[in-house]
Short mmCIF file of C-alpha atoms in Angstrom, two decimals:
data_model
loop_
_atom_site.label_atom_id
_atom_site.label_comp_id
_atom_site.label_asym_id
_atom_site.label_seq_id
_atom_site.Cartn_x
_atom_site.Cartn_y
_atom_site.Cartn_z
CA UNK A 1 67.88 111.59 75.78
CA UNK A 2 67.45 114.24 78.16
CA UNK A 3 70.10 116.32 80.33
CA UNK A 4 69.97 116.09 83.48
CA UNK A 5 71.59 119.92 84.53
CA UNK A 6 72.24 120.68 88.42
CA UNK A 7 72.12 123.82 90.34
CA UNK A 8 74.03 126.43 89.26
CA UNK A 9 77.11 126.57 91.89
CA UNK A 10 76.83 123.14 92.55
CA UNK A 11 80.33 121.57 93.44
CA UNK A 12 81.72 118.09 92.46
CA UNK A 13 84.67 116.45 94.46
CA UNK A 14 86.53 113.29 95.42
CA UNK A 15 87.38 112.23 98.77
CA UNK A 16 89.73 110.39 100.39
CA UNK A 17 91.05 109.69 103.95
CA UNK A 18 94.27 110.06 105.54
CA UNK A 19 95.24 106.22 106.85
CA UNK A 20 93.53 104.92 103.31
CA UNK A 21 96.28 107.26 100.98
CA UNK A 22 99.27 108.39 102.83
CA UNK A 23 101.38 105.92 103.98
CA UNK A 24 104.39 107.41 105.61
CA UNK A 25 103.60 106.24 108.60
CA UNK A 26 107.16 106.88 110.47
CA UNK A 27 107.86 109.86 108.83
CA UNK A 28 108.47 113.21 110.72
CA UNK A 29 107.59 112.56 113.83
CA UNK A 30 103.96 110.97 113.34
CA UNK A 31 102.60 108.96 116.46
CA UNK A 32 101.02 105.19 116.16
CA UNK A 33 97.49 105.08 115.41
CA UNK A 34 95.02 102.22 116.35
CA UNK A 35 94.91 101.04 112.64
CA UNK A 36 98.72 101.20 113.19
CA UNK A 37 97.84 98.58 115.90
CA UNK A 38 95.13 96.82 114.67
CA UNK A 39 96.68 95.52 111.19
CA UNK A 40 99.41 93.70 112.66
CA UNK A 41 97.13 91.59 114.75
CA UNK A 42 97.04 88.32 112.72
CA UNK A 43 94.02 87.62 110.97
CA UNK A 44 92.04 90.99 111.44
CA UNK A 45 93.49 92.49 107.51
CA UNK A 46 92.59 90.95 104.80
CA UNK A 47 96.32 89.41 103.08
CA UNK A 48 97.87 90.77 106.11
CA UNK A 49 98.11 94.34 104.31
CA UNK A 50 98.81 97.77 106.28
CA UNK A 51 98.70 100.88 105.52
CA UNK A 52 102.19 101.71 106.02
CA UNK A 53 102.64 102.94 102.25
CA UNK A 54 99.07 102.49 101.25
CA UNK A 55 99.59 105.13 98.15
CA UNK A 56 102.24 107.02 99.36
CA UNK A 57 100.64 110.43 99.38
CA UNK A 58 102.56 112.09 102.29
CA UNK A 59 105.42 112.01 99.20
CA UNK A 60 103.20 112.11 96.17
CA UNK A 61 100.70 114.94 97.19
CA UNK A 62 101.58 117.24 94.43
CA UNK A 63 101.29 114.70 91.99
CA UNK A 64 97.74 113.87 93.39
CA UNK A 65 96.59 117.51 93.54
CA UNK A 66 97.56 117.78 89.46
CA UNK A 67 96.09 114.97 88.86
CA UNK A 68 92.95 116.46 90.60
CA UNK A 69 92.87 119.05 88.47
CA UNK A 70 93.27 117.81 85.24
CA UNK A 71 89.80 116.19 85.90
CA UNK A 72 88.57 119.46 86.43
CA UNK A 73 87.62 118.64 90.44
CA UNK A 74 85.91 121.53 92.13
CA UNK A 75 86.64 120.77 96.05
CA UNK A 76 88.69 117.66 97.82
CA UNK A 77 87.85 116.33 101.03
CA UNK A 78 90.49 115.08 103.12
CA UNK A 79 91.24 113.45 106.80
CA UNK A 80 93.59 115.10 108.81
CA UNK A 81 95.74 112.40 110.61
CA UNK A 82 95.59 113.26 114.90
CA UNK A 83 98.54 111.71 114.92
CA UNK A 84 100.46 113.38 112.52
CA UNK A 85 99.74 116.66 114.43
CA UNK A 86 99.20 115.59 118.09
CA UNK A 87 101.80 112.25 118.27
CA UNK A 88 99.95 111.45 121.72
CA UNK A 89 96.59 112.50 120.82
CA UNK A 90 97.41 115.74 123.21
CA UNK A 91 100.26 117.73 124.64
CA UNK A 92 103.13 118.66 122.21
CA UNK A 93 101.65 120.14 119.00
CA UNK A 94 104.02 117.94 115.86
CA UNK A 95 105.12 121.09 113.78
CA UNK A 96 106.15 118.81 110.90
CA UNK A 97 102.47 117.28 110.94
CA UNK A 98 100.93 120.69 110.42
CA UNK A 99 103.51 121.77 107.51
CA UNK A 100 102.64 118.85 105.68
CA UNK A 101 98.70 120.02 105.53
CA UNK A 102 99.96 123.19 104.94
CA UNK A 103 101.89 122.64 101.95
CA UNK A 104 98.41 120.04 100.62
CA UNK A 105 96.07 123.22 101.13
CA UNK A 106 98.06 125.39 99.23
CA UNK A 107 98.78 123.09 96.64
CA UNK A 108 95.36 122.98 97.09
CA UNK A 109 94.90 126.31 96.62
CA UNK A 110 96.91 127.05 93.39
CA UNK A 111 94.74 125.01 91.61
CA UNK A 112 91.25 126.34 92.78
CA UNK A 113 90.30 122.99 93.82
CA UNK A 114 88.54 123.82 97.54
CA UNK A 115 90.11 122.03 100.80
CA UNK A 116 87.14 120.48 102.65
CA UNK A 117 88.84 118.79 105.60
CA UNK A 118 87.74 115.97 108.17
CA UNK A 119 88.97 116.25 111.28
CA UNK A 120 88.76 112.44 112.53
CA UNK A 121 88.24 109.59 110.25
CA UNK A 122 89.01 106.50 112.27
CA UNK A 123 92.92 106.64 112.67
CA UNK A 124 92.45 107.68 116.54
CA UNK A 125 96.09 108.20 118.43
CA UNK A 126 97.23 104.91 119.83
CA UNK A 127 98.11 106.90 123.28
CA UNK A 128 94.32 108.29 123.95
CA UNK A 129 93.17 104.61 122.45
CA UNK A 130 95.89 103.23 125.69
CA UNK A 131 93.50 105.44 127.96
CA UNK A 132 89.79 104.11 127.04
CA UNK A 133 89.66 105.76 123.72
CA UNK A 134 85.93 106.94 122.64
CA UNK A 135 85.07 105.00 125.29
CA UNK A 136 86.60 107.22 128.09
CA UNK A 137 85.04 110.86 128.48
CA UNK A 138 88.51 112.74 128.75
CA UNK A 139 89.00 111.92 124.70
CA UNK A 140 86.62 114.82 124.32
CA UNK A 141 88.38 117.44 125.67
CA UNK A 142 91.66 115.69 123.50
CA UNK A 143 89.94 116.34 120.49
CA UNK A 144 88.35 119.88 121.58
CA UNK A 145 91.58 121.00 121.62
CA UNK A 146 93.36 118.95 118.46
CA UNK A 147 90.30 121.00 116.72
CA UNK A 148 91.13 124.29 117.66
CA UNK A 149 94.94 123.84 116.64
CA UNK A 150 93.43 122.39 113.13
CA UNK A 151 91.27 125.76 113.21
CA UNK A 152 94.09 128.17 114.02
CA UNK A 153 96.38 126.63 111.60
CA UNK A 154 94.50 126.33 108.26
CA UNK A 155 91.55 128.28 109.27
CA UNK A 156 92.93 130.62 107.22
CA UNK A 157 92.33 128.87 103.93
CA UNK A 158 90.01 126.16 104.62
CA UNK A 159 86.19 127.17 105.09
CA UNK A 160 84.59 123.92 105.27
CA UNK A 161 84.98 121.41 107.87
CA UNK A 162 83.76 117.70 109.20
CA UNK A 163 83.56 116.79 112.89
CA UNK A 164 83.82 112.98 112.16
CA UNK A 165 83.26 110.42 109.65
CA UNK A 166 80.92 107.98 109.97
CA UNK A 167 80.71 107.32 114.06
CA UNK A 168 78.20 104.70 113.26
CA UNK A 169 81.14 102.80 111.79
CA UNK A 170 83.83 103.22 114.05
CA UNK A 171 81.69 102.69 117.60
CA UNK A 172 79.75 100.16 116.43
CA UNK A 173 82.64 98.04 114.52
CA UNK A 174 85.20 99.05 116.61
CA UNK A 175 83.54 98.54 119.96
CA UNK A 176 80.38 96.15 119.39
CA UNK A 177 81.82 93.45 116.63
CA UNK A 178 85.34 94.59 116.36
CA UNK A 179 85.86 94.13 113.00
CA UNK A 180 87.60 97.38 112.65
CA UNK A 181 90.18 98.90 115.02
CA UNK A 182 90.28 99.10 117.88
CA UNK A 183 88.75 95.91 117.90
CA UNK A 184 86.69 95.52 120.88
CA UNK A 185 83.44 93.27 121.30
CA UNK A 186 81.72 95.13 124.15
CA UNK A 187 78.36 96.47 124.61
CA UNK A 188 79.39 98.58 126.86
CA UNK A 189 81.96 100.15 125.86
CA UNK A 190 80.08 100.70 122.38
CA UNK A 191 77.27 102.68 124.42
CA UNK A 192 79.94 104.89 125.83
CA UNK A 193 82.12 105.45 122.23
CA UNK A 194 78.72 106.55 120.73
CA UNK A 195 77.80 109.18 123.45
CA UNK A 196 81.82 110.76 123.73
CA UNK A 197 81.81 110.74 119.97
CA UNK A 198 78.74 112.64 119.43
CA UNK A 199 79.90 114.81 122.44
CA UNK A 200 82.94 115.21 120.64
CA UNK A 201 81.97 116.07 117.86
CA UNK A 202 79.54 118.83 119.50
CA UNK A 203 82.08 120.55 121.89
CA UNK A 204 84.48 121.26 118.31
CA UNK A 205 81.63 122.84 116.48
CA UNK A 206 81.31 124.46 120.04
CA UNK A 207 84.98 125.68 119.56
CA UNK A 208 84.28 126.55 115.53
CA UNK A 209 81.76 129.04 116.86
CA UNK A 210 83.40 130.60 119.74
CA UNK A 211 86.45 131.21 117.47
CA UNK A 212 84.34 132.96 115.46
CA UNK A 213 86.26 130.92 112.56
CA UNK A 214 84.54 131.81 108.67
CA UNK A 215 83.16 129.19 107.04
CA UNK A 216 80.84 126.05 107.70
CA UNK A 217 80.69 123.02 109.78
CA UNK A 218 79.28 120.01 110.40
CA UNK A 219 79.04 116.01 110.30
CA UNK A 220 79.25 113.08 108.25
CA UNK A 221 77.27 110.04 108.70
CA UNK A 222 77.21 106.24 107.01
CA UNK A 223 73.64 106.45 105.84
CA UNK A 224 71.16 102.96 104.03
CA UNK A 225 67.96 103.59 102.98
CA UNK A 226 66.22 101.49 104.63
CA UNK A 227 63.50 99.38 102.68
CA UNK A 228 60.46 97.08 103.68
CA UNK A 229 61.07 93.50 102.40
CA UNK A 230 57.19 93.27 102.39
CA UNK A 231 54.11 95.50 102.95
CA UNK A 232 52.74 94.38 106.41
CA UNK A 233 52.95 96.37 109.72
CA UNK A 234 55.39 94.13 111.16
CA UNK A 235 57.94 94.76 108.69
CA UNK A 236 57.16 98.80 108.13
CA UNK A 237 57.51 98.60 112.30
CA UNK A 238 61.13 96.54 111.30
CA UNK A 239 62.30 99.14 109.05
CA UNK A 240 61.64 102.57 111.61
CA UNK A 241 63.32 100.20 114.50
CA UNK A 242 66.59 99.78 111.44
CA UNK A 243 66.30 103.82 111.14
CA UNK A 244 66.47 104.42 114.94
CA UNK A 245 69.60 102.47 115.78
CA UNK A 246 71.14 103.59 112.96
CA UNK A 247 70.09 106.92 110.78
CA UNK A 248 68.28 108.48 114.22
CA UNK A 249 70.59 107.51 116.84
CA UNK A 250 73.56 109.67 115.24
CA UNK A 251 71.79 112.20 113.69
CA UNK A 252 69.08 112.81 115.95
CA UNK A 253 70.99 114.52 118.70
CA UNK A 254 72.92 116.37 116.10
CA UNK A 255 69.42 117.62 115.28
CA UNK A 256 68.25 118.67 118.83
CA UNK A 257 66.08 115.31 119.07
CA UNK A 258 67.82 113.51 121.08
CA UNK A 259 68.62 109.76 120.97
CA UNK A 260 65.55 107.46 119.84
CA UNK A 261 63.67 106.00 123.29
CA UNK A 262 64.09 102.39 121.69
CA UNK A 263 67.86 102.66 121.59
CA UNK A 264 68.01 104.33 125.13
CA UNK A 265 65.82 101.58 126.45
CA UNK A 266 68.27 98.90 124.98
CA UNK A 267 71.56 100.00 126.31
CA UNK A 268 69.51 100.60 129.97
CA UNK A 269 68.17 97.18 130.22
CA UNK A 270 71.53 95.94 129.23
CA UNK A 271 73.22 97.04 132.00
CA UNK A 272 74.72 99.55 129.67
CA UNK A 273 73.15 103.29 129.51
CA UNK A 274 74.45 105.89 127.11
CA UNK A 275 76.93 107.86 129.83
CA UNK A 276 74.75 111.08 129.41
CA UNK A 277 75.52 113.92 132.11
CA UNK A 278 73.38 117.16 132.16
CA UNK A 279 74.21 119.51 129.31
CA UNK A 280 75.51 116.64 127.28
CA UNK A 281 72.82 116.51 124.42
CA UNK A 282 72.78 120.52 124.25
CA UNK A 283 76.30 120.63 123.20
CA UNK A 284 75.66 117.51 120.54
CA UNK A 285 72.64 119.54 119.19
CA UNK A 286 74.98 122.86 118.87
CA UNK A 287 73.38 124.06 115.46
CA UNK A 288 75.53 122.99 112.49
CA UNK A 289 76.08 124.32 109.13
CA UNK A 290 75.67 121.23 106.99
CA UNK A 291 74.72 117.53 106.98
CA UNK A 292 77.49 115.09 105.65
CA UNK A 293 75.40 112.45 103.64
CA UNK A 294 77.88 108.89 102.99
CA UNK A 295 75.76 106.46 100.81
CA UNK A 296 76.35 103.04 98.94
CA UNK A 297 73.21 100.93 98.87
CA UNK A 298 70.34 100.32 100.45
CA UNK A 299 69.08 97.98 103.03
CA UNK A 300 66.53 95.50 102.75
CA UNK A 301 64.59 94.69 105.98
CA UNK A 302 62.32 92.23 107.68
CA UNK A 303 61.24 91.76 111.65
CA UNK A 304 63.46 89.55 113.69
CA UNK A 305 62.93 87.90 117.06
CA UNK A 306 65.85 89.48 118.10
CA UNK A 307 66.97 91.92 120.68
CA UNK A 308 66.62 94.63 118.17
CA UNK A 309 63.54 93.84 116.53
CA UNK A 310 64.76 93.66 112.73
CA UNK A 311 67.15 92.14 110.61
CA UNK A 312 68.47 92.10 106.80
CA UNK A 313 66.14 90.37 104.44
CA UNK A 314 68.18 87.91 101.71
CA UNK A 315 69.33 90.38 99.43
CA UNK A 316 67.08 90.92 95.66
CA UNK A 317 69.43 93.28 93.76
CA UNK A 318 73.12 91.85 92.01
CA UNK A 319 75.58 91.91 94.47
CA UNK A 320 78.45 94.77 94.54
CA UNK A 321 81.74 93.16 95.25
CA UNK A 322 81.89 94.20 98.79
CA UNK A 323 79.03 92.41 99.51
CA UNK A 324 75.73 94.91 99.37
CA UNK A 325 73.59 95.29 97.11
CA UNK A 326 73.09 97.82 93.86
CA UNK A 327 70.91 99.99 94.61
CA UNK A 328 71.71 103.45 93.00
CA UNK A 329 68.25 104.74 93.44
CA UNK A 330 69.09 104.88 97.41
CA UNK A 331 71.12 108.04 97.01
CA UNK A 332 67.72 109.92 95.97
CA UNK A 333 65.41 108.00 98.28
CA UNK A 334 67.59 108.94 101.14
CA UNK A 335 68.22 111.83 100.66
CA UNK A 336 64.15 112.60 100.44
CA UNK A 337 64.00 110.87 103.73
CA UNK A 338 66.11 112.73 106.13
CA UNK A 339 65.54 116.39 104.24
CA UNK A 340 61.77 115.50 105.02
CA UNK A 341 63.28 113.98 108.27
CA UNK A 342 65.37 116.86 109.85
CA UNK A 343 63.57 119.97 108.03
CA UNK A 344 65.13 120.12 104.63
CA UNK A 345 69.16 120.95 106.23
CA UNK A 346 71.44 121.62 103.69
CA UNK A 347 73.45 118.68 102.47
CA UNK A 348 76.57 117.54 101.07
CA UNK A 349 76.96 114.37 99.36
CA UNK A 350 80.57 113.75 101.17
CA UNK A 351 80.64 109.97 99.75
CA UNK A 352 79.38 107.88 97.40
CA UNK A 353 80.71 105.67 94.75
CA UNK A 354 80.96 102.08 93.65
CA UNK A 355 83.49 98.78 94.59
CA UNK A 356 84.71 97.71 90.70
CA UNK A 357 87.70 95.62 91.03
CA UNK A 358 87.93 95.93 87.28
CA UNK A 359 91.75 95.27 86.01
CA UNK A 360 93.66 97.41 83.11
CA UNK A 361 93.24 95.20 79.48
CA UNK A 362 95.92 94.71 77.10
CA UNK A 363 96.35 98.31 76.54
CA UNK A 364 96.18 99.42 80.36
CA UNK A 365 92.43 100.60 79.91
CA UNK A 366 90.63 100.23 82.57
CA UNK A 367 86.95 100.38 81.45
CA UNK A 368 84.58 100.23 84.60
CA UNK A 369 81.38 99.80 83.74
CA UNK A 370 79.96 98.67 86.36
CA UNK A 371 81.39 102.14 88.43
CA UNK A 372 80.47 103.97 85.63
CA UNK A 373 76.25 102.52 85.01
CA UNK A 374 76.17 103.04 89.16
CA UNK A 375 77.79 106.49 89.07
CA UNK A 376 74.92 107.76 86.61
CA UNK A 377 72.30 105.91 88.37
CA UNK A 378 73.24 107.68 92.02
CA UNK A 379 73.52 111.03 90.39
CA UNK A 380 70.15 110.52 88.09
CA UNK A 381 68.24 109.91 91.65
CA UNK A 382 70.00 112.71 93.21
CA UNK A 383 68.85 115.35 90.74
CA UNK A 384 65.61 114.19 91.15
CA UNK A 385 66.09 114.88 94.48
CA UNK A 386 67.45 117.89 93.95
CA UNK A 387 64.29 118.84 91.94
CA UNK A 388 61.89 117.72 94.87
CA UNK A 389 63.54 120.40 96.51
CA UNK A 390 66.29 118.65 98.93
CA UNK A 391 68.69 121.62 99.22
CA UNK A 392 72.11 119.11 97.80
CA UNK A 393 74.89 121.80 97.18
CA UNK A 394 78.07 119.65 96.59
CA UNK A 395 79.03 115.18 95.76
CA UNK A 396 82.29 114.08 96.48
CA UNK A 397 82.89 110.90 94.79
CA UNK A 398 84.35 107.83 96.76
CA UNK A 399 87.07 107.96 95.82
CA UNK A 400 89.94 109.61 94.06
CA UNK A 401 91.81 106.28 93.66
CA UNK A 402 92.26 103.13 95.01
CA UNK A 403 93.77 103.21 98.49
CA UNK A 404 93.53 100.59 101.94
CA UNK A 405 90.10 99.63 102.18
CA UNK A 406 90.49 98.72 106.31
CA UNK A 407 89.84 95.28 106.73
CA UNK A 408 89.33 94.30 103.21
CA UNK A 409 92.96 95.52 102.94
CA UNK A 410 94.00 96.19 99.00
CA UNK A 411 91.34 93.94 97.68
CA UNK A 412 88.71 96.11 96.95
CA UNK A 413 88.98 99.07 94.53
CA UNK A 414 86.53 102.32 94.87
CA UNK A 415 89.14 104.79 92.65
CA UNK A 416 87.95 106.21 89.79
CA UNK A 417 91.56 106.70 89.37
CA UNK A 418 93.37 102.94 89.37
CA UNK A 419 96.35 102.60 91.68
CA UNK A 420 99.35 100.38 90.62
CA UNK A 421 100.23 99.01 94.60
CA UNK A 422 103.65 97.73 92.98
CA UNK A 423 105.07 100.87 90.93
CA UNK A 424 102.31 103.36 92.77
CA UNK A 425 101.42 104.60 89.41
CA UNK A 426 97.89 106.70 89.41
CA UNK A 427 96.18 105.57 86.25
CA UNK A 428 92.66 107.27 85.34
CA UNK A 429 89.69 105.17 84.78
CA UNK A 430 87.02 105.36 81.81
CA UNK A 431 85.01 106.31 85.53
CA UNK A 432 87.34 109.23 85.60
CA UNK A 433 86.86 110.36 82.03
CA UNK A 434 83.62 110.23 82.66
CA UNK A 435 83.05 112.28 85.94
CA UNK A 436 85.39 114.82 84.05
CA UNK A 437 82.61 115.14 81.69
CA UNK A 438 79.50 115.45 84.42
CA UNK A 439 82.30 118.16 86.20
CA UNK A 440 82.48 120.20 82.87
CA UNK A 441 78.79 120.02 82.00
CA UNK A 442 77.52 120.14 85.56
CA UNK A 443 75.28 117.42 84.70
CA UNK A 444 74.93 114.08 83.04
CA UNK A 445 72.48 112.44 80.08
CA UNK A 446 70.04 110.50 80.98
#
């Protein structure tokens, strides 16, 4: 059996976002969120569940940050809720909202476990949302300046930051099929959310840079690798049109490319161009730091008479309970395609991990094997990426324990640490026993 050792330096983390673990959601002055919003409109969360105590970290935090380091976890990536420090989305900085991060960080801190910190993942201020949202141009200058007061505050202590999390996910399903909040079902309006978030997104590295703040920044993308269902033209045409409305239309302008010609021709003819006004796509392309790689599966395509040109082909690997397909040699693949893609960038794994709704036994041991065979399958393809030369510097596992899963609500579990939603009890996994192991060896058998 041979061991499968990464780079020297190379860090291993768990994530987690802030409307998924903290609950709280009344406490100290926070303001309403759209997921606030969104899960009491019947029908839209799965059982009806909110995330009002999800797991209760806003009180349990210190508990959380010992458990992180009894597994011997290198770095933690975390959301910072708007909300929590801008009630309104803008205006009247929440004091009480910052001391909170404050007091994670250096709990943080104490245990050498290093903050990396997401400024926006999905859990937008219900007051900018009453405006437009993503979909009106003035929430750019809003979260300019909710990124600056994140930068003053703990710039200090934290040296590694993320714009956004995954805008494919929250423009497309929370403007286009709105399945996610804020739950719209416009074309429109999705053209416009991807362009401000991007812009966004640019205009606070923009800020990073001028405040001559140490450390790195940069995105964090949903990623598939995208695969041919057969070997004709047709379909190899299928799959690039799949990459450019997905992988190249969010990290192409990030990249100084701008937005693929196919996409730009869609929204156009649809009455719907991306809003772009001169100097837009230079501040998108303002040079980042890092690329934030999220990846589950893979996705298996085929043409399609449709207005996009492709479409899923019936799926050929055992389904994962959340519905796709698994696929742990995608993490590798993918990660060979956009380093050959974008000219090798440096990367961080910033999710990845495995839906295993796997209950405690008779003894309260919860044995995840199907987490567990995944886990070693992503990170087997990874160091073989690694070895092709992708420069990979840091995996943050998805995630530290079960938490709201949006829409699916508390059915589906991606924790390598189980959560007990009635007594809130954290309650490691064999999937955490075994990560602690790959964390102390900085590597796994293969």
């Amino acid at each position: 059996m041979a061991f499968l050792s990464f780079p020297e330096g190379f860090q291993w983390g768990v994530a987690t976002a802030s409307y998924q673990i903290e609950g709280a959601v009344q406490e100290d002055d926070r303001g309403v969120t759209i997921w606030d919003t969104f899960v009491r409109q019947p029908g839209k969360v799965q059982n009806g569940d909110t995330g009002d105590v999800a797991c209760d970290h806003y009180h349990r935090f210190r508990e959380d940050v010992e458990l992180m380091a009894s597994l011997g976890i290198q770095t933690y990536r975390f959301s910072l809720a708007w909300a929590r420090i801008y009630p309104f989305g803008r205006g009247a900085v929440n004091e009480k909202g910052l001391a909170f991060y404050d007091r994670l960080i250096d709990a943080l801190l104490e245990k050498n476990i290093q903050p990396a910190v997401t400024l926006y993942h999905w859990d937008l201020p219900q007051a900018l949302q009453d405006l437009g949202g993503w979909t009106n141009r003035e929430v750019v200058d809003a979260f300019a300046a909710y990124a600056k007061t994140a930068f003053d505050r703990f710039g200090d202590r934290v040296t590694r930051w993320i714009t956004l999390n995954e805008p494919i996910v929250f423009t497309e399903m929370g403007h286009r099929t709105g399945v996610m909040a804020p739950g719209m079902r416009d074309l429109g309006a999705y053209s416009r959310a991807i362009h401000h978030a991007l812009l966004a997104h640019g205009r606070a590295v923009q800020v990073f840079r001028e405040g001559g703040y140490r450390g790195e920044i940069g995105i964090t993308n949903a990623n598939t690798f995208y695969e041919p269902a057969d070997d004709s033209p047709e379909t190899a045409a299928a799959v690039e049109r799949a990459r450019d409305f997905d992988t190249r239309l969010f990290h192409g302008p990030v990249f100084g490319r701008g937005y693929p010609a196919s996409v730009v021709k869609h929204f156009a003819e649809r009455g719907v161009p991306l809003p772009i006004q001169p100097g837009d796509m230079d501040v998108i392309a303002t040079p980042t730091d890092f690329l934030g790689v999220n990846l589950y599966s893979r996705g298996l395509i085929q043409p399609a008479n449709n207005s996009v040109g492709f479409t899923y082909a019936p799926p050929r690997l055992p389904l994962l309970p959340m519905g796709y397909e698994a696929a742990p040699h995608a993490l590798g693949a993918f990660v060979r395609w956009i380093s050959n893609e974008y000219g090798r960038p440096r990367i961080y794994i910033t999710e990845n991990g495995v839906c295993d709704n796997t209950e405690p036994d008779a003894n309260g041991v919860i044995d995840d094997a199907t987490r567990q065979e995944l886990l070693r399958g992503f990170l087997a393809g990874l160091h073989g990426a690694i070895e092709d030369g992708c420069d990979v510097r840091a995996y943050y596992q998805w995630s530290l324990m079960d938490n709201f899963e949006w829409a699916f609500g508390y059915s589906k579990r991606f924790g390598i640490v189980y959560t007990d939603y009635r007594t809130l009890a954290r309650i490691p996994k064999k999937s955490a026993e075994m990560y602690a192991d790959i964390i102390r060896r900085n590597g796994l058998d293969a």
